[in-house]
Short mmCIF file of C-alpha atoms and ligand atoms in Angstrom, two decimals:
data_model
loop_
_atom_site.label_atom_id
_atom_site.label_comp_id
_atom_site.label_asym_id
_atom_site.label_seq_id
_atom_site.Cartn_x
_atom_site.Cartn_y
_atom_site.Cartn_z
CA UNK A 1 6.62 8.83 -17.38
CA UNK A 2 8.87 11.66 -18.90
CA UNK A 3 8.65 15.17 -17.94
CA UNK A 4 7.06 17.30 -20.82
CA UNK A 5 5.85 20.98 -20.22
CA UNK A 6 2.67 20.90 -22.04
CA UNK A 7 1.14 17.43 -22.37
CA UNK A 8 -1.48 16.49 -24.50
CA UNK A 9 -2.74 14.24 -22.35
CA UNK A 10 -4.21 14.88 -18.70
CA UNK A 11 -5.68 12.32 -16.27
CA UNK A 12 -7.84 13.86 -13.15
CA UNK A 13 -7.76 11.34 -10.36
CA UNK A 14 -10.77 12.51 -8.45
CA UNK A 15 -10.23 11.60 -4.65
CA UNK A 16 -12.34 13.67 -2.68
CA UNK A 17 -15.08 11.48 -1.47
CA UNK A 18 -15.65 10.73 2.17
CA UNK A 19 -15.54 6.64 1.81
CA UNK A 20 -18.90 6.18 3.68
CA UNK A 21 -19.48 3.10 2.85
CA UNK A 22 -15.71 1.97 3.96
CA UNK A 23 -16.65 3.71 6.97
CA UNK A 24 -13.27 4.78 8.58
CA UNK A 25 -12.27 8.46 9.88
CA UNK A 26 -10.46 9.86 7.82
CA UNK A 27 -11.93 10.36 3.93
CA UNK A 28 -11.12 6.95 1.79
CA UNK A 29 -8.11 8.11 -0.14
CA UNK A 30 -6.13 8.51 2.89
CA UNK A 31 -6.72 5.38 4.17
CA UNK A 32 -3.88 2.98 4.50
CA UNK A 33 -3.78 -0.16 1.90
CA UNK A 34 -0.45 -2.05 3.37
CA UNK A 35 1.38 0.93 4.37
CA UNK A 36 0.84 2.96 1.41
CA UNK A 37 -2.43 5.18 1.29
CA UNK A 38 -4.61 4.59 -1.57
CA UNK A 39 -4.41 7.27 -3.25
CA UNK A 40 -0.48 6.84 -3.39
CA UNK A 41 -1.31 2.98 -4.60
CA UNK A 42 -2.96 4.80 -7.58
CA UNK A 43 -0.62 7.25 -8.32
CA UNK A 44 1.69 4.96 -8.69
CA UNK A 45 -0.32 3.22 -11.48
CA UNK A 46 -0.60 6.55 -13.25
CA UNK A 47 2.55 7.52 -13.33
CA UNK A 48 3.72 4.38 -14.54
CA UNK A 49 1.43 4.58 -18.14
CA UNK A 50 3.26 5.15 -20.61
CA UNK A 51 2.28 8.21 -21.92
CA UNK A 52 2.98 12.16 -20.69
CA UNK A 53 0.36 13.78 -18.90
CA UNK A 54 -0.64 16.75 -16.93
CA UNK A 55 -2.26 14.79 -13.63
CA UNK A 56 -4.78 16.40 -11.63
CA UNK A 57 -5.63 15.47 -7.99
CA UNK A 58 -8.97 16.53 -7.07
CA UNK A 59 -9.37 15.70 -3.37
CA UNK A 60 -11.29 17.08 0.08
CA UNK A 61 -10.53 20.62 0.76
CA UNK A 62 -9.70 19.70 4.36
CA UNK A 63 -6.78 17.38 2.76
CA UNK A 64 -5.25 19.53 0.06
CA UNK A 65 -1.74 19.67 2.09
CA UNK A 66 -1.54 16.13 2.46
CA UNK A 67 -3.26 15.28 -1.02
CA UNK A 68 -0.28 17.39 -2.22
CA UNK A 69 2.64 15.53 0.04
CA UNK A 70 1.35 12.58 -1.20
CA UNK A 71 1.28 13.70 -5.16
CA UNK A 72 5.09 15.09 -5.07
CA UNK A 73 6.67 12.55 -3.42
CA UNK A 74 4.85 10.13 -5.81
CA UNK A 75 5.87 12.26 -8.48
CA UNK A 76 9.17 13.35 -7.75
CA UNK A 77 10.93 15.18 -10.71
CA UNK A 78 7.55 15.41 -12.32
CA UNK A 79 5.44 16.99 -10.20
CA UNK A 80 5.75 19.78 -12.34
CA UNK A 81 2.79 18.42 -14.64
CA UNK A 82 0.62 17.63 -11.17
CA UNK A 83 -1.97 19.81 -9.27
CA UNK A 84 -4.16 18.98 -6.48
CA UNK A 85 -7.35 20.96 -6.56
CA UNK A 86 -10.53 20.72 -4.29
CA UNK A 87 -13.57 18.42 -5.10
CA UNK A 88 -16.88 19.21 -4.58
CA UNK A 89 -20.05 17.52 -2.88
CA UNK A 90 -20.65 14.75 -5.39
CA UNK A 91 -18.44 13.63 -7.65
CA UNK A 92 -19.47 14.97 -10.30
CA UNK A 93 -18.79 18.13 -9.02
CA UNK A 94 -15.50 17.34 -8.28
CA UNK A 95 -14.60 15.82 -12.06
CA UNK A 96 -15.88 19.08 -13.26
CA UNK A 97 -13.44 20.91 -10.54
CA UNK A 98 -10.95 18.14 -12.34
CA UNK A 99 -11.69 19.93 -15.57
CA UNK A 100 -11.63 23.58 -15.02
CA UNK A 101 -7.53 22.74 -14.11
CA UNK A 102 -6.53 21.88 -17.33
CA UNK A 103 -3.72 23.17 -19.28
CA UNK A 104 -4.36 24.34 -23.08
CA UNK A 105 -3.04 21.77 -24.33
CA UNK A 106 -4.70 19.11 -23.48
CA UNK A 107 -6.92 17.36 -26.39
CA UNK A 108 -7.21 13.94 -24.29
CA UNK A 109 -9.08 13.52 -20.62
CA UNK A 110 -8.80 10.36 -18.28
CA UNK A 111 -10.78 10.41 -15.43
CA UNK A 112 -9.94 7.93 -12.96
CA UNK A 113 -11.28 6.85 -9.45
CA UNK A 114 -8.33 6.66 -7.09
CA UNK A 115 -10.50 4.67 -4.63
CA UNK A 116 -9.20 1.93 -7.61
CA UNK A 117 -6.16 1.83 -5.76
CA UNK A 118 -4.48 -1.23 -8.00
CA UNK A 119 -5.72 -0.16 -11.57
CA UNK A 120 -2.25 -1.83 -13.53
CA UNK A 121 -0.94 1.20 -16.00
CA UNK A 122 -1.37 -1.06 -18.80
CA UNK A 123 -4.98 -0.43 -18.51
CA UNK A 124 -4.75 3.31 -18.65
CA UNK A 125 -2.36 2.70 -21.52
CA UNK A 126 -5.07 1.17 -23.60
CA UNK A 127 -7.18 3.86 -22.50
CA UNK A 128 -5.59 6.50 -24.23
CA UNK A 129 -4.29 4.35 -26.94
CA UNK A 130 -8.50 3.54 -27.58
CA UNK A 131 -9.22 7.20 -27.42
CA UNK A 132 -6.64 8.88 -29.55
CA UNK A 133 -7.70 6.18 -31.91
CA UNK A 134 -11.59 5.84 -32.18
CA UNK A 135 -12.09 9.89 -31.49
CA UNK A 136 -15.02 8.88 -29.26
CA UNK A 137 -15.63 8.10 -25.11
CA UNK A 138 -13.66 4.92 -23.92
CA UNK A 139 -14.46 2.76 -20.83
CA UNK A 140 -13.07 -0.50 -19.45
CA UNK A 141 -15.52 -2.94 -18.99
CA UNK A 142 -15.47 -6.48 -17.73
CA UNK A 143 -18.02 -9.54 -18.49
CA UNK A 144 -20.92 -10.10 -15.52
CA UNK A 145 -19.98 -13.42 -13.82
CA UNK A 146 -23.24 -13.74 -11.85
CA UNK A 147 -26.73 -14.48 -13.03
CA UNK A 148 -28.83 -11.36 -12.60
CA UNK A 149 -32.07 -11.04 -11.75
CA UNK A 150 -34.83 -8.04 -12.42
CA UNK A 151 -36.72 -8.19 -8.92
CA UNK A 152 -39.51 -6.31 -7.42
CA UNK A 153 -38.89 -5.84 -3.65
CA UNK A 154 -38.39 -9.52 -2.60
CA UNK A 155 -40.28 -10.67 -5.57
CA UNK A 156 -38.12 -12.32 -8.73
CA UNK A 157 -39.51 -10.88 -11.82
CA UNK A 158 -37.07 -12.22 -14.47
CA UNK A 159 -33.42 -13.42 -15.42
CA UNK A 160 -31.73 -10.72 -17.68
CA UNK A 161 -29.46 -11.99 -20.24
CA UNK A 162 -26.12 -11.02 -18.79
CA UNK A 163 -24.20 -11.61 -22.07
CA UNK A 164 -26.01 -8.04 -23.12
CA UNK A 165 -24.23 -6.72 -19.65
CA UNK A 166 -20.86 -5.44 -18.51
CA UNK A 167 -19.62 -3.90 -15.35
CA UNK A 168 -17.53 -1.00 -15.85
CA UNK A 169 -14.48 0.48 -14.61
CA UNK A 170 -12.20 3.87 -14.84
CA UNK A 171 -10.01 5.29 -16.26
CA UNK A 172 -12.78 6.46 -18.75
CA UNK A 173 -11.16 8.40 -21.45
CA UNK A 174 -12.90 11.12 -23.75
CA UNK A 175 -12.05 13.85 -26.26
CA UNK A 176 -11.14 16.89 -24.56
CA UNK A 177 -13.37 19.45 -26.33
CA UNK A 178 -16.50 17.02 -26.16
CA UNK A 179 -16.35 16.07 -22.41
CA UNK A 180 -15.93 19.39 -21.46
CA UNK A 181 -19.14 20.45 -23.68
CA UNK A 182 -21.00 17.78 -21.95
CA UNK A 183 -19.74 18.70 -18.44
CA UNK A 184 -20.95 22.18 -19.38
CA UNK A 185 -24.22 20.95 -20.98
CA UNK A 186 -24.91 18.53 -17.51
CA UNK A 187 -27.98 18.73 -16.41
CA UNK A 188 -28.66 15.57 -14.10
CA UNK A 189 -25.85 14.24 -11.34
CA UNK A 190 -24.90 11.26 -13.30
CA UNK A 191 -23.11 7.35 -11.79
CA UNK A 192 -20.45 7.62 -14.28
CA UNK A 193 -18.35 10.32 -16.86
CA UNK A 194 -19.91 7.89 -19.85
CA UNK A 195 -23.36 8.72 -18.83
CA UNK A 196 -22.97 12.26 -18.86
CA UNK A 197 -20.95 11.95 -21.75
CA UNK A 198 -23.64 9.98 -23.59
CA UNK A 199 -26.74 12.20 -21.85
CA UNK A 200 -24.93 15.03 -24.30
CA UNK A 201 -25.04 12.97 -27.13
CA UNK A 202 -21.23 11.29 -27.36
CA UNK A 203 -20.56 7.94 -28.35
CA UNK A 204 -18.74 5.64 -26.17
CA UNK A 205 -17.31 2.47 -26.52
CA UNK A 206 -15.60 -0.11 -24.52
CA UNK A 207 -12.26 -1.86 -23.65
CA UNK A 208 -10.96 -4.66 -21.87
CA UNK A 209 -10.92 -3.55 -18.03
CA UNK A 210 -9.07 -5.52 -15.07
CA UNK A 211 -9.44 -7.61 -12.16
CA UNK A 212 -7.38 -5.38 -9.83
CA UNK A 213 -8.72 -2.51 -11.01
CA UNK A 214 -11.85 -3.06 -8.82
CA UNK A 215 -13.20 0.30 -6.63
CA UNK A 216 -12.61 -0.34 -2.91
CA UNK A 217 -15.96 0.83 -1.51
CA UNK A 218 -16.30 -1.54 1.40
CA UNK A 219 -14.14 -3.02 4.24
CA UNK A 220 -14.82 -6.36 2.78
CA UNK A 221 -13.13 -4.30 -0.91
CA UNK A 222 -10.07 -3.19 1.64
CA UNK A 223 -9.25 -6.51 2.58
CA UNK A 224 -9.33 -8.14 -1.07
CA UNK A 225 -7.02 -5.36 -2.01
CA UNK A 226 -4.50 -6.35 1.09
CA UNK A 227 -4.63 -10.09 0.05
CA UNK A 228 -4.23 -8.89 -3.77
CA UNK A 229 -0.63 -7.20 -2.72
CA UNK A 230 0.52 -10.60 -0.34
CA UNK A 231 2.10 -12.48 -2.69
CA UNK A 232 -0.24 -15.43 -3.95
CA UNK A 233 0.92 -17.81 -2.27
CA UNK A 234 0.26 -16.41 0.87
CA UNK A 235 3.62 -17.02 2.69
CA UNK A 236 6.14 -14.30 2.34
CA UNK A 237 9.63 -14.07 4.05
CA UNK A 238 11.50 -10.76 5.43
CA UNK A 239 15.11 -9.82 6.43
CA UNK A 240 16.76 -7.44 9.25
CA UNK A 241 20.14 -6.77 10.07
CA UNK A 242 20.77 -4.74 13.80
CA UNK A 243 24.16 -4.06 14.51
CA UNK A 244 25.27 -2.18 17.85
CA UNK A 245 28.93 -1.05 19.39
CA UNK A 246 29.88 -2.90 22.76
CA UNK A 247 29.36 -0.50 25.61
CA UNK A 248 31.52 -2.05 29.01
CA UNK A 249 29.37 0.59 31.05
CA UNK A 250 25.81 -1.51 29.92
CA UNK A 251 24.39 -4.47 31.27
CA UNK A 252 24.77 -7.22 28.12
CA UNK A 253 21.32 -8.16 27.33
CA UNK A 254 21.10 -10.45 24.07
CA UNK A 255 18.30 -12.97 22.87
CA UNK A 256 16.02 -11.60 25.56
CA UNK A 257 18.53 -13.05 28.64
CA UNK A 258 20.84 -11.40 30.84
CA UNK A 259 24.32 -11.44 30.47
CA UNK A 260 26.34 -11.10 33.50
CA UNK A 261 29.83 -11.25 32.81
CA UNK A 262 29.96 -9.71 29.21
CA UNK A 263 30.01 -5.72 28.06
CA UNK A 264 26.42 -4.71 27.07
CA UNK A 265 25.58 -3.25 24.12
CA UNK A 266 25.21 0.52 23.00
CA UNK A 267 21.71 2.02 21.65
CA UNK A 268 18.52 2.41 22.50
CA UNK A 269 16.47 0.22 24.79
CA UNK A 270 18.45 -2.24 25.55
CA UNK A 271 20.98 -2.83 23.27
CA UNK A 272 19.41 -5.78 22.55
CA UNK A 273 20.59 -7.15 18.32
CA UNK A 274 19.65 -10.38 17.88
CA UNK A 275 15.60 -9.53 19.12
CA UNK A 276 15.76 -6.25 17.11
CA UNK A 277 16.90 -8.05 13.99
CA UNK A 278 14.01 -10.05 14.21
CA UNK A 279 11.52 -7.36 14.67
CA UNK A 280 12.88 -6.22 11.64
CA UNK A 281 12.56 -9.04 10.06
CA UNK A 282 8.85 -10.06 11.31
CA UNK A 283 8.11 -6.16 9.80
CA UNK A 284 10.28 -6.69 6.52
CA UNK A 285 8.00 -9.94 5.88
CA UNK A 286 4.45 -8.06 6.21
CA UNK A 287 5.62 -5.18 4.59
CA UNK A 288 5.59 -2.63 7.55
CA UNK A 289 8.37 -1.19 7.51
CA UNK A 290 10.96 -1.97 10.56
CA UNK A 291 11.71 -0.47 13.86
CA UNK A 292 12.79 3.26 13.41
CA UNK A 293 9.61 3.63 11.40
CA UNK A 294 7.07 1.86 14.00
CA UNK A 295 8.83 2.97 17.27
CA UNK A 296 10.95 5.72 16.57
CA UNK A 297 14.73 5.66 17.96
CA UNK A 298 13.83 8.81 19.84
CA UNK A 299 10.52 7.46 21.42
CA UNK A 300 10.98 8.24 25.06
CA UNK A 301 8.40 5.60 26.46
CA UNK A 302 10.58 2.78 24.84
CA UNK A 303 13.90 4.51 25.72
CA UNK A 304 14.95 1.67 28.74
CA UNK A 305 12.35 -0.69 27.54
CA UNK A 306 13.30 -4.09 26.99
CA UNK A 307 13.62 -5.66 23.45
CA UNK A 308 10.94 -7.78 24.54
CA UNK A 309 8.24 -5.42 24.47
CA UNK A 310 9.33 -4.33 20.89
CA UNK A 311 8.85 -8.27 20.10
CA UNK A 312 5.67 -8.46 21.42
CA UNK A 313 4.25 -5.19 19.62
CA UNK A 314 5.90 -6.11 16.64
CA UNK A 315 4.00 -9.54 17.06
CA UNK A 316 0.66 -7.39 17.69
CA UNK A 317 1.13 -5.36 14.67
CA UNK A 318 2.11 -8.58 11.77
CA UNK A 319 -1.12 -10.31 13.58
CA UNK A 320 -3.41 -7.35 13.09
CA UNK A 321 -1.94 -7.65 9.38
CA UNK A 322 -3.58 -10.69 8.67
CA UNK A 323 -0.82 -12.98 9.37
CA UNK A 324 1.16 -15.54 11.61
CA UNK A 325 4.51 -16.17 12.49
CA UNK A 326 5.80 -20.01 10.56
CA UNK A 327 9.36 -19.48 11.76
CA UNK A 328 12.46 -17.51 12.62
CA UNK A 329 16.22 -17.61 11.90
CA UNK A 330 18.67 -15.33 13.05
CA UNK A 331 22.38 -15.48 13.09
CA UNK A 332 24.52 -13.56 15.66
CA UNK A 333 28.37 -12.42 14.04
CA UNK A 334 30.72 -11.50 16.86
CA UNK A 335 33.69 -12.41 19.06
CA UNK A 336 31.31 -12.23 22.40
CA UNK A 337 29.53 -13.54 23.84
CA UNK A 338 29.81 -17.12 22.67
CA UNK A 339 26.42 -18.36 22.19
CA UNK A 340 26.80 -22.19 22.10
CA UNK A 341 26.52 -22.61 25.98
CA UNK A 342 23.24 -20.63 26.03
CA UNK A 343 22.20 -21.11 22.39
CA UNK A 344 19.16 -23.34 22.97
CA UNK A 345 18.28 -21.17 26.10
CA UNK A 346 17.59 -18.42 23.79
CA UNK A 347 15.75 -20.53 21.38
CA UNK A 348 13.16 -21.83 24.02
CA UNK A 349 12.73 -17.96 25.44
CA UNK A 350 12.18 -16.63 21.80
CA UNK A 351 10.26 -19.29 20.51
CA UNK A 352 7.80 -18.98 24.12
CA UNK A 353 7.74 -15.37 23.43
CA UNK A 354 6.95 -15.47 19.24
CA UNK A 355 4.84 -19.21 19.36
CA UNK A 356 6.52 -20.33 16.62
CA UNK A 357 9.96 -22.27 16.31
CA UNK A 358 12.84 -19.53 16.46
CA UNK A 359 16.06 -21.48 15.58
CA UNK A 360 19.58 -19.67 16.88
CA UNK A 361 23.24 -19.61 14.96
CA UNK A 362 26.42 -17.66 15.68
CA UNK A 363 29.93 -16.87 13.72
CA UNK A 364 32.57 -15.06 14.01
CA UNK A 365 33.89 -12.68 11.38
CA UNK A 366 37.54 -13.96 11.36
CA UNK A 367 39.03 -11.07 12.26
CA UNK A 368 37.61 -8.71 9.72
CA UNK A 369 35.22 -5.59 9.90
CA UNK A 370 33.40 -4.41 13.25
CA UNK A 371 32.56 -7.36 14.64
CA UNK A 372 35.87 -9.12 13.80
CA UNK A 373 38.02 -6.12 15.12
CA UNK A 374 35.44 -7.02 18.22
CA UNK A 375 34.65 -3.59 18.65
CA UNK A 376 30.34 -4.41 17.88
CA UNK A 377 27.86 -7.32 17.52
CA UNK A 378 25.90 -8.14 14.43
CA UNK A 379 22.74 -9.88 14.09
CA UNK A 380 21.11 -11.36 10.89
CA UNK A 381 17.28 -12.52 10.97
CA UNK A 382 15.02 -13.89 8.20
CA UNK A 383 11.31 -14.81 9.22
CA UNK A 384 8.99 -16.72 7.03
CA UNK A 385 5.09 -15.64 7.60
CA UNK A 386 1.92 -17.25 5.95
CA UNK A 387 -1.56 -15.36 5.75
CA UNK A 388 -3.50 -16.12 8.73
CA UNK A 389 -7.21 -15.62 6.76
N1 CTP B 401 -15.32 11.21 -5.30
C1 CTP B 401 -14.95 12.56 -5.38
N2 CTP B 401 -15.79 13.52 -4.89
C2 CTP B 401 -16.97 13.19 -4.35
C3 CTP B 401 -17.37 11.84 -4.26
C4 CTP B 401 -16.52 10.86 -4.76
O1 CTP B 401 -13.87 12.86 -5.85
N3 CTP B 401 -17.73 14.16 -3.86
C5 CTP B 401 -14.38 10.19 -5.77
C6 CTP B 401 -13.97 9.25 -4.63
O2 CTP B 401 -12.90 9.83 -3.89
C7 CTP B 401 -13.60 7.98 -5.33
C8 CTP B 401 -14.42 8.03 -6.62
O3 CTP B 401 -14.98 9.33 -6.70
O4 CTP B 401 -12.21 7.91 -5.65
C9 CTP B 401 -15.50 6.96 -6.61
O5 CTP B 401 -16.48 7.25 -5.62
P1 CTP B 401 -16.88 6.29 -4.41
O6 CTP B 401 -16.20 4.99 -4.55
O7 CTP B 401 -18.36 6.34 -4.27
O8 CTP B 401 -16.16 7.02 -3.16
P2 CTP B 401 -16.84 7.80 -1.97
O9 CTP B 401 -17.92 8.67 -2.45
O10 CTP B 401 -15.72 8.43 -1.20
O11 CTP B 401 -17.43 6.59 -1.08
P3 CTP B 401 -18.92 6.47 -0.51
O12 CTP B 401 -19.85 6.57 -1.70
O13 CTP B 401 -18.92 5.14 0.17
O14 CTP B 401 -19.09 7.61 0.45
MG1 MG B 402 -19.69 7.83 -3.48
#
C-alpha cells in the first residue's frame, strides 16, 4: 500500500476486546497465532489491499505501547497514515472511539475485527471496491452450511430455510458521512456495524466473504487458524546452517559425543554445530524461529549447557506446536574431525535423542573458504516434520 498524506479511505481495526471466550491472559489480539500475534496476522492483510488508507488501531488502553510496536513495525514507511487509539467497554464503543480518529478526508470507513486474523486483502479490496460503487453499507457474507433449527429450550420448533440465511463477516464498509450519523444517532449496543447502520435507516448489501476470514473466538478457532498457516499438506521441511571457529583451548564436542583428541569449538554452550544446525532446522520447519530467538546467545543458564539440552527443548517446543519429527539430515563441511569412523555413532545418539531417523554426512571444502582454510566447522541440517493432530 503506497504512502499518501490524506487518504480517502480509512479502515479501523478494532482490537480491544479481552478474548473471554479464548480464555488466555493476555487480551486476544496479543495472543500468539504461529509466532506472529494476531493482530500483526491482520495487519498484514490490511496493508496488503490495494488501496491507500488512513488505518486506525483501536485496542485496550493497558496495551496502547505494544498495540503501537506492533502497528509500526507492520507498517514500516507508512505508519505515517496509522494511529492506535483506546477502545472502550463494548465494542461498539470502541468502533465509535475508531471513528472520532479520522482524518478529513476520509469519505470511505472499513471496520474490521482483527480477532479475523487471516482475512486475505482481496476481500477488503472488494470491500471498498462494493462501497465506492453502490454508495450504500457493504458486508461479506458467506452461505449457511448447516441445517438450522428454531428451538425452544431443548424443544425443536421448526427448520428455517437457510437459503434465506448468511453468516457474516468484516471488513464491513460504509459511507463515511452516513456511518458516522448512525454512530451518532445509536441508541441500542448493536452485534454488528450493519445493524446499527441499518437501525438508522442505511441500506446495506452484501459481498462474497471468505473461508479464512473466520473470527477466532475460541481455542478450538486458534487451532484451525494454526493448521490454516501449516501448509496443507501437513508436512513441512526447515533448514539451519551453524558455523563456529576451532578453539584448541575447548574440549571438541560434535554430534552430541566427546572428542578427545581434536580442538573444540568456539561459542556458546558447547560449541556444539552439527546439533545446533539441527535445532535450527527442527525451528525453521515449524516456523519458530531458531536458536538466538528461543534461547538467546547471552542466556546465562544455557551458557556451559550442552547442545543436548537445546535439542531436547527445541524437541519440546516443535511438539507443543502440533507436530512430530519424520526425519533429519545434516551435513558437517570441515577438515576435522573426520566423521566416517564415528559417523553412525552419532546417528544412533541423535536419532535416540530426536526418535526419529537422523541420517549423518560430511565434506570437505577443498581447500576453499573457512572451513577449507581449516580455520572453522560448518554444519548444514534440513528436517522434514508432519502435523502430529
Ligand atoms: N472488540 C473491541 N472492543 C471491545 C470488544 C471487542 O475492540 N470492547 C473487538 C475485539 O478485539 C475483536 C472484535 O471486536 O477483534 C470482535 O469481538 P470478539 O470476537 O467478541 O472479541 P472479544 O470481545 O475480545 O472476545 P470475547 O467476546 O470472547 O470476550
Ligand atoms: Mg466480544
Amino acid at each position: 500500500m503506497p504512502i499518501v498524506t490524506a487518504p480517502r479511505l480509512a479502515i479501523i481495526v478494532v482490537a480491544a476486546g479481552s478474548g473471554t471466550r479464548l480464555g488466555r491472559e493476555e487480551p486476544k489480539a496479543f495472543v500468539e497465532v504461529r509466532g506472529q500475534t494476531i493482530l500483526e496476522r491482520c495487519l498484514h492483510g490490511v496493508l496488503d489491499s490495494i488501496e491507500p488508507a488512513q488505518i486506525v488501531v483501536v485496542a485496550p488502553a493497558s496495551h496502547l505501547a505494544t498495540a503501537t510496536r506492533i502497528a509500526q513495525r507492520v507498517a514500516g514507511p507508512a505508519s505515517d497514515a496509522l494511529s492506535v487509539v483506546a477502545g472502550g467497554a463494548s465494542r461498539q464503543t470502541s468502533v465509535a472511539a475508531g471513528l472520532a480518529a479520522l482524518g478529513a478526508e476520509v469519505d470511505t470507513v472499513l471496520v474490521h475485527d482483527a480477532a479475523r486474523a487471516l482475512t486475505p486483502p482481496a476481500l477488503i479490496d472488494r470491500v471498498v471496491r462494493a462501497v465506492r460503487s453502490s454508495g450504500t453499507g457493504v458486508i461479506p457474507a458467506l452461505p449457511v452450511s448447516d441445517t438450522i433449527k428454531r428451538v425452544d429450550g431443548e424443544t425443536v420448533l421448526e427448520t428455517v430455510d437457510r437459503s434465506e440465511l448468511v453468516h457474516v463477516q468484516t471488513p464491513q464498509g460504509f459511507p463515511r458521512a452516513e456511518l458516522d450519523a448512525a454512530y451518532a444517532a445509536a441508541a441500542a449496543e448493536h452485534t454488528d456495524d450493519a445493524a446499527l447502520f441499518s437501525a438508522a435507516g442505511g441500506r446495506v448489501i452484501t459481498v462474497e466473504g471468505e473461508a479464512r476470514a473466520f473470527k477466532i473466538t475460541t481455542p478450538w478457532d486458534l487451532r484451525r487458524a494454526e493448521n490454516v498457516l501449516g501448509v496443507s499438506t501437513g508436512i513441512r521441511t526447515g533448514v539451519g546452517i551453524d558455523v563456529h571457529a576451532y578453539d584448541e583451548g575447548s574440549p571438541m564436542w560434535l554430534g552430541g559425543l566427546y572428542w578427545p583428541d581434536e580442538p573444540g569449538l568456539a561459542g556458546h554452550s558447547d560449541g556444539d554445530a552439527l546439533i545446533h544446525a539441527i535445532c535450527d532446522a527442527l525451528l525453521s520447519a515449524a516456523g519458530l524461529g531458531d536458536l538466538g530467538t528461543r534461547f538467546g546467545s547471552s542466556a546465562t543458564e544455557y551458557a556451559d549447557a550442552r547442545s543436548e539440552v537445546f535439542l531436547r527443548e527445541t524437541l519440546a517446543l516443535v511438539d507443543g506446536a502440533g507436530y512430530a519429527v519424520g526425519n533429519v539430515a545434516v551435513q558437517v563441511v570441515a577438515n576435522r574431525p573426520r566423521l566416517t569412523g564415528r559417523r553412525v555413532e552419532i546417528e544412533t545418539r541423535l536419532t535416540q535423542l530426536l526418535g526419529a531417523p537422523v541420517s549423518v554426512s560430511a565434506t570437505t571444502a577443498d581447500g576453499l573458504g573457512l572451513s577449507g582454510r581449516g580455520e572453522g566447522l560448518m554444519a548444514i541440517a534440513t528436517a522434514l516434520i508432519t502435523a502430529s493432530a
